[in-house]
mmCIF file of C-alpha atoms and ligand atoms in Angstrom:
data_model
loop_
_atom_site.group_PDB
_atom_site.id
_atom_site.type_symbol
_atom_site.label_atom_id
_atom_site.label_comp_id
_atom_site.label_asym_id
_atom_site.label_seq_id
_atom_site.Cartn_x
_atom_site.Cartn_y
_atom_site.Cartn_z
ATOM 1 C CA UNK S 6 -41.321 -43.146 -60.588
ATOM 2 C CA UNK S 7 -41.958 -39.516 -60.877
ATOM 3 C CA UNK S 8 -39.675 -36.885 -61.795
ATOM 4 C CA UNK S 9 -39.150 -33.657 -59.350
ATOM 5 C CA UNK S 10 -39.226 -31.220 -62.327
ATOM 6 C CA UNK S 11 -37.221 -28.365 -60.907
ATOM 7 C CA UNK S 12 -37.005 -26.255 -63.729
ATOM 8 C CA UNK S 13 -40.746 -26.410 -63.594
ATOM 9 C CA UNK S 14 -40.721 -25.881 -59.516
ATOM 10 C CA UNK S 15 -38.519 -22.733 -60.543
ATOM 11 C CA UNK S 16 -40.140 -21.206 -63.082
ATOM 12 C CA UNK S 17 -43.493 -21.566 -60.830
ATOM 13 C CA UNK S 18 -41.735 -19.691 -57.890
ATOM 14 C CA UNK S 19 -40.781 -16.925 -60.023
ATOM 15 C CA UNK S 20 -44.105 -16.080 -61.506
ATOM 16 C CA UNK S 21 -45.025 -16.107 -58.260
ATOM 17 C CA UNK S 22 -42.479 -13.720 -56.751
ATOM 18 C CA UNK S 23 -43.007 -11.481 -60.180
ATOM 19 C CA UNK S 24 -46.620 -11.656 -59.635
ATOM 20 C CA UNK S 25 -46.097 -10.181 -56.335
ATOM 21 C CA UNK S 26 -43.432 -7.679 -57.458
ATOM 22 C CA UNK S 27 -45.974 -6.284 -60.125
ATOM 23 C CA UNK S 28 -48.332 -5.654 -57.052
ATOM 24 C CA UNK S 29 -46.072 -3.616 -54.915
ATOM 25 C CA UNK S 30 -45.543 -1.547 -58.211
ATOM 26 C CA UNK S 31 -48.683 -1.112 -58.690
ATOM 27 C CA UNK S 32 -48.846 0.352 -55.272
ATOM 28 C CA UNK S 33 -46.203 2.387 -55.482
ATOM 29 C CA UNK S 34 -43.692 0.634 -53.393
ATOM 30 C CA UNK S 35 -39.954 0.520 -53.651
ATOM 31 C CA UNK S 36 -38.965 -2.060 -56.142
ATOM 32 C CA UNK S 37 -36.690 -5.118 -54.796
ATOM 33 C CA UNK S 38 -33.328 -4.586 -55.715
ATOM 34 C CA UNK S 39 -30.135 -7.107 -55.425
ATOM 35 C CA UNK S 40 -26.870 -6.781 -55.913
ATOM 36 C CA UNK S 41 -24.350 -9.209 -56.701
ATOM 37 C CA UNK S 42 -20.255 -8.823 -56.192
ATOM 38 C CA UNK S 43 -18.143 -11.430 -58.864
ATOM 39 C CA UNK S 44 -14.422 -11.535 -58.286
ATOM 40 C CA UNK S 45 -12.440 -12.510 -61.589
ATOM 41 C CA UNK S 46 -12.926 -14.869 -64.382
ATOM 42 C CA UNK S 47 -14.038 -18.359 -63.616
ATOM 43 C CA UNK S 48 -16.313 -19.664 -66.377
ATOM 44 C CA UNK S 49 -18.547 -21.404 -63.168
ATOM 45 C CA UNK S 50 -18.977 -18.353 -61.413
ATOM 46 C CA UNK S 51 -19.607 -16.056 -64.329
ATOM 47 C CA UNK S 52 -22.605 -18.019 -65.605
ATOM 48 C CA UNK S 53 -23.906 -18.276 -62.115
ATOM 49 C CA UNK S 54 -24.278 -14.325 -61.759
ATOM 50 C CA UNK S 55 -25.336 -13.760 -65.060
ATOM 51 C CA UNK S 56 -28.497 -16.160 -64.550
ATOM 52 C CA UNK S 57 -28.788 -14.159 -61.042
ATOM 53 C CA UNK S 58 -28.897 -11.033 -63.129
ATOM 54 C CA UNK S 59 -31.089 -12.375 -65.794
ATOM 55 C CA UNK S 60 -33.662 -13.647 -63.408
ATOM 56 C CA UNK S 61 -34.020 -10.338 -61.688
ATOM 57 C CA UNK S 62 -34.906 -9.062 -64.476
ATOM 58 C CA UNK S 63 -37.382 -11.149 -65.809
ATOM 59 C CA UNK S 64 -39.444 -10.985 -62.447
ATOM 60 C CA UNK S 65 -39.057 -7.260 -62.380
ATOM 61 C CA UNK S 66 -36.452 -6.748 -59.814
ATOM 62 C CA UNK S 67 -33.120 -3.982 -59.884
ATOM 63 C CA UNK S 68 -30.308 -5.589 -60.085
ATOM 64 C CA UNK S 69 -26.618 -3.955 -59.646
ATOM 65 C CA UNK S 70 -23.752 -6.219 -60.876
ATOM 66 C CA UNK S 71 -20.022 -5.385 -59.385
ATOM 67 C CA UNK S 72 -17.174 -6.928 -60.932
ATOM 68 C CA UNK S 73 -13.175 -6.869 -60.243
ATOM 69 C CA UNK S 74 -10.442 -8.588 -61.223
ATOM 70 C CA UNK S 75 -9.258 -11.070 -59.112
ATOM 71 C CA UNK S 76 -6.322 -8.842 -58.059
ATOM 72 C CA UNK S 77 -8.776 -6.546 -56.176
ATOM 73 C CA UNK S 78 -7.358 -6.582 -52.560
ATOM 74 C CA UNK S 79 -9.450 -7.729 -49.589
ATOM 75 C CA UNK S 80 -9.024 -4.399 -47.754
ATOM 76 C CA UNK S 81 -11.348 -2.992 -51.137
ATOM 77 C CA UNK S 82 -13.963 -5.656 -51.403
ATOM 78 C CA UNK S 83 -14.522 -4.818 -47.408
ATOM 79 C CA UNK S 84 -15.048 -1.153 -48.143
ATOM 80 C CA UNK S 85 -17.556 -2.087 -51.284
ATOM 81 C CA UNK S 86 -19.044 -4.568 -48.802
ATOM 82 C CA UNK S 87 -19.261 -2.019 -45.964
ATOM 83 C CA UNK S 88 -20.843 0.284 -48.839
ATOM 84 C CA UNK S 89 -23.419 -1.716 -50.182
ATOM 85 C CA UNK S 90 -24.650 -2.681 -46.620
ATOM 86 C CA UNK S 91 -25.287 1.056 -45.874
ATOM 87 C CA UNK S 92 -26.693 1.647 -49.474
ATOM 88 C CA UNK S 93 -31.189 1.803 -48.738
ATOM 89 C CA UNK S 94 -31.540 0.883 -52.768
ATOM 90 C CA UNK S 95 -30.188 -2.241 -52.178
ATOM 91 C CA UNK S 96 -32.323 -5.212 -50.234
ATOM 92 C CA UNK S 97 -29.895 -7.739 -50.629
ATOM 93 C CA UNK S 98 -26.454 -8.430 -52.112
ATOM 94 C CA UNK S 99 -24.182 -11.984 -52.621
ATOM 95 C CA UNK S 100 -20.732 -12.206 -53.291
ATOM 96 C CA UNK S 101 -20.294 -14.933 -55.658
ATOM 97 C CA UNK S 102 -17.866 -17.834 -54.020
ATOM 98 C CA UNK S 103 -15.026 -19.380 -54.652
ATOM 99 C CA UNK S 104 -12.719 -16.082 -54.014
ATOM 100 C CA UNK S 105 -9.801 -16.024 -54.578
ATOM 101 C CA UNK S 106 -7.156 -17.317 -52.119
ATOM 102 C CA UNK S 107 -5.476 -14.197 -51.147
ATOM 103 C CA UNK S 108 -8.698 -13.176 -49.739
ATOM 104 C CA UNK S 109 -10.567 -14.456 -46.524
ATOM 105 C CA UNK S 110 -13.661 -15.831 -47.342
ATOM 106 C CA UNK S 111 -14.993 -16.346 -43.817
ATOM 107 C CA UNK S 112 -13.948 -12.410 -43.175
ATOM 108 C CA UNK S 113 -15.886 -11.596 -46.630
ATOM 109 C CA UNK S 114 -18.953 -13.182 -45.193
ATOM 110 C CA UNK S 115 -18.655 -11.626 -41.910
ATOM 111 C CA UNK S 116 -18.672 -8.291 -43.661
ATOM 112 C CA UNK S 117 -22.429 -8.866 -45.272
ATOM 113 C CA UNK S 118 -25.008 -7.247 -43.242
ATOM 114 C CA UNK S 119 -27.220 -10.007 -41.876
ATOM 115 C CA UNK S 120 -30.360 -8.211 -42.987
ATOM 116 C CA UNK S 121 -29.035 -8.505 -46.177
ATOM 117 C CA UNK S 122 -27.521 -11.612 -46.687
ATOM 118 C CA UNK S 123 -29.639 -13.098 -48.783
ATOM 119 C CA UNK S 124 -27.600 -16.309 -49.347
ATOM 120 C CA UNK S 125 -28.078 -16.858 -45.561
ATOM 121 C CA UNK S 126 -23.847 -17.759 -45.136
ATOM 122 C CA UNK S 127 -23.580 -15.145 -42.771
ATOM 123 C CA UNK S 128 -22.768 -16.918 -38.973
ATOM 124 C CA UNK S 129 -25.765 -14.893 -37.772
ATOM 125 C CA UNK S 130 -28.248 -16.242 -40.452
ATOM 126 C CA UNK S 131 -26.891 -19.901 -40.209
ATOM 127 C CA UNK S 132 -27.235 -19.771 -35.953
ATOM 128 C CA UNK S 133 -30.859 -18.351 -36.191
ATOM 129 C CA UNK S 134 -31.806 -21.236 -38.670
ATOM 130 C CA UNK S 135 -30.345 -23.465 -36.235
ATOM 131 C CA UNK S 136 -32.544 -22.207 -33.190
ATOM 132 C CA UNK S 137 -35.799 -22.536 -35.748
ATOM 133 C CA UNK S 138 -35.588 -18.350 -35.618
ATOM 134 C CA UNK S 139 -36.559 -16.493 -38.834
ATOM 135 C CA UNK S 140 -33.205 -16.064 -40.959
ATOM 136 C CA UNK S 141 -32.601 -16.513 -44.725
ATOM 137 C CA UNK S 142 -32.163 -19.787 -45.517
ATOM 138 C CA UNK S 143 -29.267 -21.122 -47.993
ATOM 139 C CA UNK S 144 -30.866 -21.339 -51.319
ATOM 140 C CA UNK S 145 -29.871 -24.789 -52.442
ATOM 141 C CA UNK S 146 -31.236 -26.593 -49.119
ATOM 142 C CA UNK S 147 -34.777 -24.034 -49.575
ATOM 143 C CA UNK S 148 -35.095 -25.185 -52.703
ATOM 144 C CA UNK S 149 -34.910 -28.673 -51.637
ATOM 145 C CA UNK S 150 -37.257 -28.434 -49.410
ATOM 146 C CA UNK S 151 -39.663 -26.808 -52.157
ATOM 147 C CA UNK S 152 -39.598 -29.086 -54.270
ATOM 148 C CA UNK S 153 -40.303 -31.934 -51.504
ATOM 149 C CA UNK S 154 -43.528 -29.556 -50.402
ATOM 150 C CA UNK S 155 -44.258 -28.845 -53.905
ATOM 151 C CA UNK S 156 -44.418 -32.707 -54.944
ATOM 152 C CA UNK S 157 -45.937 -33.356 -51.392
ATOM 153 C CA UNK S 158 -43.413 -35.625 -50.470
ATOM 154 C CA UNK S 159 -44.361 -37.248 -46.917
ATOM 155 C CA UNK S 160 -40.868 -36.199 -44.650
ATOM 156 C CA UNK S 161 -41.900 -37.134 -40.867
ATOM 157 C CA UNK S 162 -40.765 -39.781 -39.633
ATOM 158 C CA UNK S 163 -38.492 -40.906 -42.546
ATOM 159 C CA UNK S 164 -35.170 -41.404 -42.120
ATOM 160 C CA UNK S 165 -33.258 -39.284 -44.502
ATOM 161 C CA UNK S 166 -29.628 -39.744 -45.647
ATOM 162 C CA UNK S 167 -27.518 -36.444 -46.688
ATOM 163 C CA UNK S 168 -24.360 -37.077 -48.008
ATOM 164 C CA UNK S 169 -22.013 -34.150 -47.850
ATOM 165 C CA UNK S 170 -21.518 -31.516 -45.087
ATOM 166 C CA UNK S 171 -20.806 -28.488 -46.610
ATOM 167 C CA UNK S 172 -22.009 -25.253 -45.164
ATOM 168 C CA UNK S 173 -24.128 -24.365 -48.330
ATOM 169 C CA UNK S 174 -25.809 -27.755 -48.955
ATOM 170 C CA UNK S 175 -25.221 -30.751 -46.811
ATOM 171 C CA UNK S 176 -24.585 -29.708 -43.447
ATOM 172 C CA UNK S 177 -28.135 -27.100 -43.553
ATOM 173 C CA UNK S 178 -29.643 -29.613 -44.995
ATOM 174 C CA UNK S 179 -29.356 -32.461 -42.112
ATOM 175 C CA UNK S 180 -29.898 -29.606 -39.887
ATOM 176 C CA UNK S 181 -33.862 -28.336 -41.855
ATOM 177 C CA UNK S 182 -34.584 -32.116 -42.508
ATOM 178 C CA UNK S 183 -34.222 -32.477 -38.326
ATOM 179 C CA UNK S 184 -36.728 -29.625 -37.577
ATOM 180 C CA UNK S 185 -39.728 -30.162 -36.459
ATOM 181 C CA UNK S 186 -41.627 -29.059 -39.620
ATOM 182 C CA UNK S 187 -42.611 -29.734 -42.670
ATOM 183 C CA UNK S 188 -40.853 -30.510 -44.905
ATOM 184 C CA UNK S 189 -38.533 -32.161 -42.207
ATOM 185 C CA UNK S 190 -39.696 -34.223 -39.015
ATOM 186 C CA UNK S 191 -36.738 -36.847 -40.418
ATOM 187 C CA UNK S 192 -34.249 -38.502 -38.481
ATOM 188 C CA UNK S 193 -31.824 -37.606 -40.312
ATOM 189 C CA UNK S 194 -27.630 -39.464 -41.216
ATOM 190 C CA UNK S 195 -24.920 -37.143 -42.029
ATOM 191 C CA UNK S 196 -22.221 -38.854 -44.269
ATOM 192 C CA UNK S 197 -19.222 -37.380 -45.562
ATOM 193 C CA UNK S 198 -16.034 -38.567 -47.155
ATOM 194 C CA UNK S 199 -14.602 -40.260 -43.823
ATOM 195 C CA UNK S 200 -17.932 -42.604 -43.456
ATOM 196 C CA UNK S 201 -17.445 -45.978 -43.294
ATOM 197 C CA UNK S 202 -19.727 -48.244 -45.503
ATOM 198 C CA UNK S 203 -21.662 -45.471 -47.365
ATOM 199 C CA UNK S 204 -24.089 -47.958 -48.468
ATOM 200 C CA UNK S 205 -24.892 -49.666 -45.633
ATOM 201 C CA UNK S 206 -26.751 -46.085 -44.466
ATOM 202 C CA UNK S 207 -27.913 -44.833 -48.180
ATOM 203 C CA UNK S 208 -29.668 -48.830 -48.359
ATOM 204 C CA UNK S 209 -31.833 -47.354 -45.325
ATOM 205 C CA UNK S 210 -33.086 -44.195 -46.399
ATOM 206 C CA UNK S 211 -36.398 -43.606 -47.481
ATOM 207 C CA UNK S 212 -34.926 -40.157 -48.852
ATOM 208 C CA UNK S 213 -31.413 -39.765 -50.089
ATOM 209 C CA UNK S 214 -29.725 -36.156 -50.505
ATOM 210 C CA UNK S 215 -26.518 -36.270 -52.326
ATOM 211 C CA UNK S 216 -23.955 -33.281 -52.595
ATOM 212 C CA UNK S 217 -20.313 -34.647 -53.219
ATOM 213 C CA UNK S 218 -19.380 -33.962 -56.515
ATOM 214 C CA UNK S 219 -18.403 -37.330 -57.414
ATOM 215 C CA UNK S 220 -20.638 -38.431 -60.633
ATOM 216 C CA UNK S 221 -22.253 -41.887 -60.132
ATOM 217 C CA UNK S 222 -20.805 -42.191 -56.360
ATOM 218 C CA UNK S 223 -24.547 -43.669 -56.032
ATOM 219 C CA UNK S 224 -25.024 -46.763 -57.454
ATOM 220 C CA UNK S 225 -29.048 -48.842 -57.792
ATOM 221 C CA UNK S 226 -27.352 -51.512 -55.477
ATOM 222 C CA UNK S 227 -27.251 -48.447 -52.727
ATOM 223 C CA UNK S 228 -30.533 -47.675 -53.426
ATOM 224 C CA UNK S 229 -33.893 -49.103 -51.225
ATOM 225 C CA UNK S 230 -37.199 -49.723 -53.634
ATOM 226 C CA UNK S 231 -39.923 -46.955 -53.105
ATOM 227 C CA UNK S 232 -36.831 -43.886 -52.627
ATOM 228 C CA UNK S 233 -36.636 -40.517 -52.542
ATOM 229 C CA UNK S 234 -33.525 -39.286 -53.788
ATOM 230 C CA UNK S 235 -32.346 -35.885 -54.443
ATOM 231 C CA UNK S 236 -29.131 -35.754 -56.629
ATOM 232 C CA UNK S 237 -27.494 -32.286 -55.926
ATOM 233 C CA UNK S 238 -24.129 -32.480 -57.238
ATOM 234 C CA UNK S 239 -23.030 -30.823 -60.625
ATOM 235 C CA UNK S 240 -20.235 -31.967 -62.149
ATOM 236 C CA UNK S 241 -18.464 -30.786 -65.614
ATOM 237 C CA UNK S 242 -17.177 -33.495 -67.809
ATOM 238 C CA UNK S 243 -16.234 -33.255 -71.046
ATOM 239 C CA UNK S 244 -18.491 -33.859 -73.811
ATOM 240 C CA UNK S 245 -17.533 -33.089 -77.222
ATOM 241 C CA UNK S 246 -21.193 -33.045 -78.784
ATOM 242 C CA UNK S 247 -21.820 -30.246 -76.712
ATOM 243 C CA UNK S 248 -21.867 -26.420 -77.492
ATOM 244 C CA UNK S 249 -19.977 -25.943 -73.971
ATOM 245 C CA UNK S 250 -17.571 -29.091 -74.273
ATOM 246 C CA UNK S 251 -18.781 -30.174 -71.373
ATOM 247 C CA UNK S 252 -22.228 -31.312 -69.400
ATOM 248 C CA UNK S 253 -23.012 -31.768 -66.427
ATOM 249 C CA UNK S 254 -23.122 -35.088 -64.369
ATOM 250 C CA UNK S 255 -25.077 -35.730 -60.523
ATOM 251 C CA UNK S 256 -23.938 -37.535 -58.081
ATOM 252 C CA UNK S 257 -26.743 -40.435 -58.764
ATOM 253 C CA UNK S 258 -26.181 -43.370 -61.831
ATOM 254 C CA UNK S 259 -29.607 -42.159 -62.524
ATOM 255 C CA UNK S 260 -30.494 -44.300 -65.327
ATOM 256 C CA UNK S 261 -29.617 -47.502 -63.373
ATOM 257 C CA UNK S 262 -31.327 -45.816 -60.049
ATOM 258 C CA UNK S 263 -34.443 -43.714 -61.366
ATOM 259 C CA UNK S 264 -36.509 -46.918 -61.552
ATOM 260 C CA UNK S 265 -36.054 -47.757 -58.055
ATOM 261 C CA UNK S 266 -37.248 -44.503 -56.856
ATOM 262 C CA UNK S 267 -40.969 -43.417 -56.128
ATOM 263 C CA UNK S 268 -39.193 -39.786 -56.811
ATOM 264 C CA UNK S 269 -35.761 -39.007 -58.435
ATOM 265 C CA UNK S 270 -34.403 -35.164 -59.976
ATOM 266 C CA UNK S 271 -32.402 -35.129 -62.363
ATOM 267 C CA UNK S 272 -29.410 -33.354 -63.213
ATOM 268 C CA UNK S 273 -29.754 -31.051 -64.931
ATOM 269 C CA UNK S 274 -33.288 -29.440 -64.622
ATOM 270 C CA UNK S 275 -33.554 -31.187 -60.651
ATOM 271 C CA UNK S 276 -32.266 -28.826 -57.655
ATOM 272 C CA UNK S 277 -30.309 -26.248 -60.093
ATOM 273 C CA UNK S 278 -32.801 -24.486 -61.036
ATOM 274 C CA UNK S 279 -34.542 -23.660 -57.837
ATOM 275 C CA UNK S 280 -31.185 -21.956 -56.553
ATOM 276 C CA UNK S 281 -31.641 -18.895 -58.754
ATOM 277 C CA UNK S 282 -35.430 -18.979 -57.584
ATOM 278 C CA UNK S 283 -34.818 -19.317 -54.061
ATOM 279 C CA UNK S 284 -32.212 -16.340 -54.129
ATOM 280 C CA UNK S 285 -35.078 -14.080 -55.437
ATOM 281 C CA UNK S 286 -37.020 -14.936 -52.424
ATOM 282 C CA UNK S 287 -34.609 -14.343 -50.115
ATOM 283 C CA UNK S 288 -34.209 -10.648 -51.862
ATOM 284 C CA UNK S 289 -38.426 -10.382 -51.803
ATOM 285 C CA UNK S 290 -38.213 -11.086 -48.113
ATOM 286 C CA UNK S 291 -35.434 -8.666 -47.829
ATOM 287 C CA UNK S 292 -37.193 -6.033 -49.164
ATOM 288 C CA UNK S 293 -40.291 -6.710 -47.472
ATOM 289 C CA UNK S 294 -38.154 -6.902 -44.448
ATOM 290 C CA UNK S 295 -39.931 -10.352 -43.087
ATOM 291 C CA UNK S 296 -36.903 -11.637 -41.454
ATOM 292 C CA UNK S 297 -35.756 -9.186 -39.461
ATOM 293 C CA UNK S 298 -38.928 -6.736 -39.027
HETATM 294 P P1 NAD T 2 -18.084 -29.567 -51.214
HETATM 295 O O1 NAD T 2 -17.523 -29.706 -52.592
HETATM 296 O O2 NAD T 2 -17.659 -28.409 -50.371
HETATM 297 O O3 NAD T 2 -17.830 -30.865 -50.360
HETATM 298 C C1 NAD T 2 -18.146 -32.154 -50.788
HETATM 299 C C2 NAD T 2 -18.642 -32.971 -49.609
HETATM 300 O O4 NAD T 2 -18.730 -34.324 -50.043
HETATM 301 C C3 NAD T 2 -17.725 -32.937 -48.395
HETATM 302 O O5 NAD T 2 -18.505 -32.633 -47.255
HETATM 303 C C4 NAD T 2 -17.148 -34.354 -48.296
HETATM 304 O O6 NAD T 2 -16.971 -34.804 -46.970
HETATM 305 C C5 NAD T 2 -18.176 -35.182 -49.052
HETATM 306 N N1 NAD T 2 -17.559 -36.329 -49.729
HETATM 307 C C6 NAD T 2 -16.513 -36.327 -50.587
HETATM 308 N N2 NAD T 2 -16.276 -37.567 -51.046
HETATM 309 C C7 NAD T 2 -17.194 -38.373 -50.475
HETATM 310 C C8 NAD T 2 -17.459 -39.757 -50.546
HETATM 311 N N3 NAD T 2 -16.734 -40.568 -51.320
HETATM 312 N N4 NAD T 2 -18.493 -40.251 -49.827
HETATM 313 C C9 NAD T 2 -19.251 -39.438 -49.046
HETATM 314 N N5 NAD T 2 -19.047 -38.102 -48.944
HETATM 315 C C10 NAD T 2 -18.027 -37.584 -49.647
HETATM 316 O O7 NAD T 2 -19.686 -29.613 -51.304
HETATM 317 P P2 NAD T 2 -20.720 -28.621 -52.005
HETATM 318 O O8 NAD T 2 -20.141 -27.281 -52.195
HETATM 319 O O9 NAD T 2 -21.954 -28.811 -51.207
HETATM 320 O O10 NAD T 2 -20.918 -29.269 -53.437
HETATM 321 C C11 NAD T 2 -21.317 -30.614 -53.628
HETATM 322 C C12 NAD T 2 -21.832 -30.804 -55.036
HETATM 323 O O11 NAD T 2 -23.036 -30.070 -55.190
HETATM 324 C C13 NAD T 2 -20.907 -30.276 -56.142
HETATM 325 O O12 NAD T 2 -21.039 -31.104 -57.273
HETATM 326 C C14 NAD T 2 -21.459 -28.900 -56.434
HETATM 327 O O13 NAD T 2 -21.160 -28.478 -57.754
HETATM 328 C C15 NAD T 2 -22.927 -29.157 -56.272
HETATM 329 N N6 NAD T 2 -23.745 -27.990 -55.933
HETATM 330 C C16 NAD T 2 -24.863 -27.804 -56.685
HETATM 331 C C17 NAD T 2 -25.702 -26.751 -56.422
HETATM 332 C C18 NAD T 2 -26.943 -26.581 -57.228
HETATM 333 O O14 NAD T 2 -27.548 -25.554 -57.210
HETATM 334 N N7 NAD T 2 -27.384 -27.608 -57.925
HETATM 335 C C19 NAD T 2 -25.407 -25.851 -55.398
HETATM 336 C C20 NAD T 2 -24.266 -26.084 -54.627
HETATM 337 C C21 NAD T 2 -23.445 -27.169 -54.900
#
């Protein structure tokens, strides 16, 4: 059994991308720059954007962080939206989800500039990865498929089981692993909470790809020998001996399923990690303007 190290994975992909920034530095050209919009308080969503910010700075981008409280109307996160995508300093901006309910999400999303999108949730970005067109990919399903080139993980012809369908992990995902590519070349299963018999499609997969949210949803009995699985999900429970109170469980029993599995991440330190990388990407390719030349 081998372990996909993604905090290893990650921390290769961003010397990589600083290497690069250092270059168009030394060159003289315009340094990437992202920007990232947080709405209120939530503990989740604060840590997320700090590690954003943090990351762009140790790989040498600009970042701009905009905060409100979660009062802020939706009429004024439009206008900052509608600003940001006419600002030239800025390659590439996110607004941090969940919002809050008083404001449309969809409608947020909308707002975002395809060329800038660099979370790839905009309809525009998600249809041209559906058509195998350039677009920016989600970052949790790009870093998936990282680690599976990094580790060299054979993808063709497999069949591969993705549990979940949401429109930042599962539902991209069973749409990359279909394309004719590599990594992908699968036939792919989408389950979700209405599938009948779970296990009677996870005991078929050669690779699994969970992203529920419910820790130790899969069991070893689930599990075929020789199995790739990829345990996305990130749940807080409490733990007392922590610093935090809490620590964070997968979706996988992984001690009971790890030694069934040719490769198995784990949480944390498995997929994680490569989100913040694969965001920094997406604003590299913004800048360089490779999707939309
Ligand atoms: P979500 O929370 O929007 O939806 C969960 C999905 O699981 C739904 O599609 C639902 O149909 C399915 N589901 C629920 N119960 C099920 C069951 N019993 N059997 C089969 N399917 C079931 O999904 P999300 O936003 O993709 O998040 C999923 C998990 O991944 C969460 O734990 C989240 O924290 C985590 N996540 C991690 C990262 C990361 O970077 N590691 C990024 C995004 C999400």
């Amino acid at each position: 059994m081998t372990l996909l190290d993604g905090k290893k994975t990650s921390e290769a992909i961003q010397q990589e991308i600083a290497a690069e920034v250092a270059e168009i530095k030394a060159s003289g050209g315009k340094v990437p720059h992202l920007a990232a919009i947080l709405v209120g308080n939530d503990g989740g969503s604060v840590t997320y954007v700090n590690n954003k910010v943090l990351a762009c700075e140790r790989i040498g981008f600009g970042s701009t962080l905009i905060r409100y409280e979660d009062t802020i109307s939706e009429e004024e996160l439009l206008i900052k939206i509608k600003e940001l995508n006419l600002n030239d300093e800025i390659d590439g901006f996110i607004v941090q989800l969940p919002l809050p309910k008083h404001i449309d999400t969809e409608k947020v999303l909308e707002a975002v500039d395809p060329q800038k999108d660099v979370d790839g949730f905009h309809p525009i970005n998600v249809g041209r990865m559906v058509a195998g067109l350039p677009a920016y990919l989600p970052a949790t399903p790009a870093g998936i498929l990282q680690l599976l080139e990094r580790y060299q993980i054979e993808t063709r012809g497999k069949h591969c089981v993705v549990i979940g369908r949401s429109n930042i992990v599962g539902s991209p995902m069973s749409i990359l692993m279909s394309k004719c590519a590599y990594p992908g070349d699968a036939t792919v299963t989408l389950c979700h909470r209405n599938t009948v018999d779970l296990p009677h499609y996870t005991r078929q997969a050669d690779i699994i790809i969970a992203a529920v949210g419910k820790p130790g949803l899969i069991t070893a009995d689930m599990v075929k020998e020789g199995a790739v699985v990829i345990d996305v999900g990130t749940t807080r429970v409490p733990d007392a001996t922590k610093k935090s109170g809490y620590k964070l469980k997968g979706d996988v029993d992984f001690d009971a399923v790890a030694p069934k599995c040719s490769f198995i991440t784990p949480v944390p330190g498995g997929v994680g990690p490569l989100t913040i990388a694969m965001l920094m990407k997406n604003t590299l390719r913004a800048a360089k303007s490779e999707v939309y030349a």
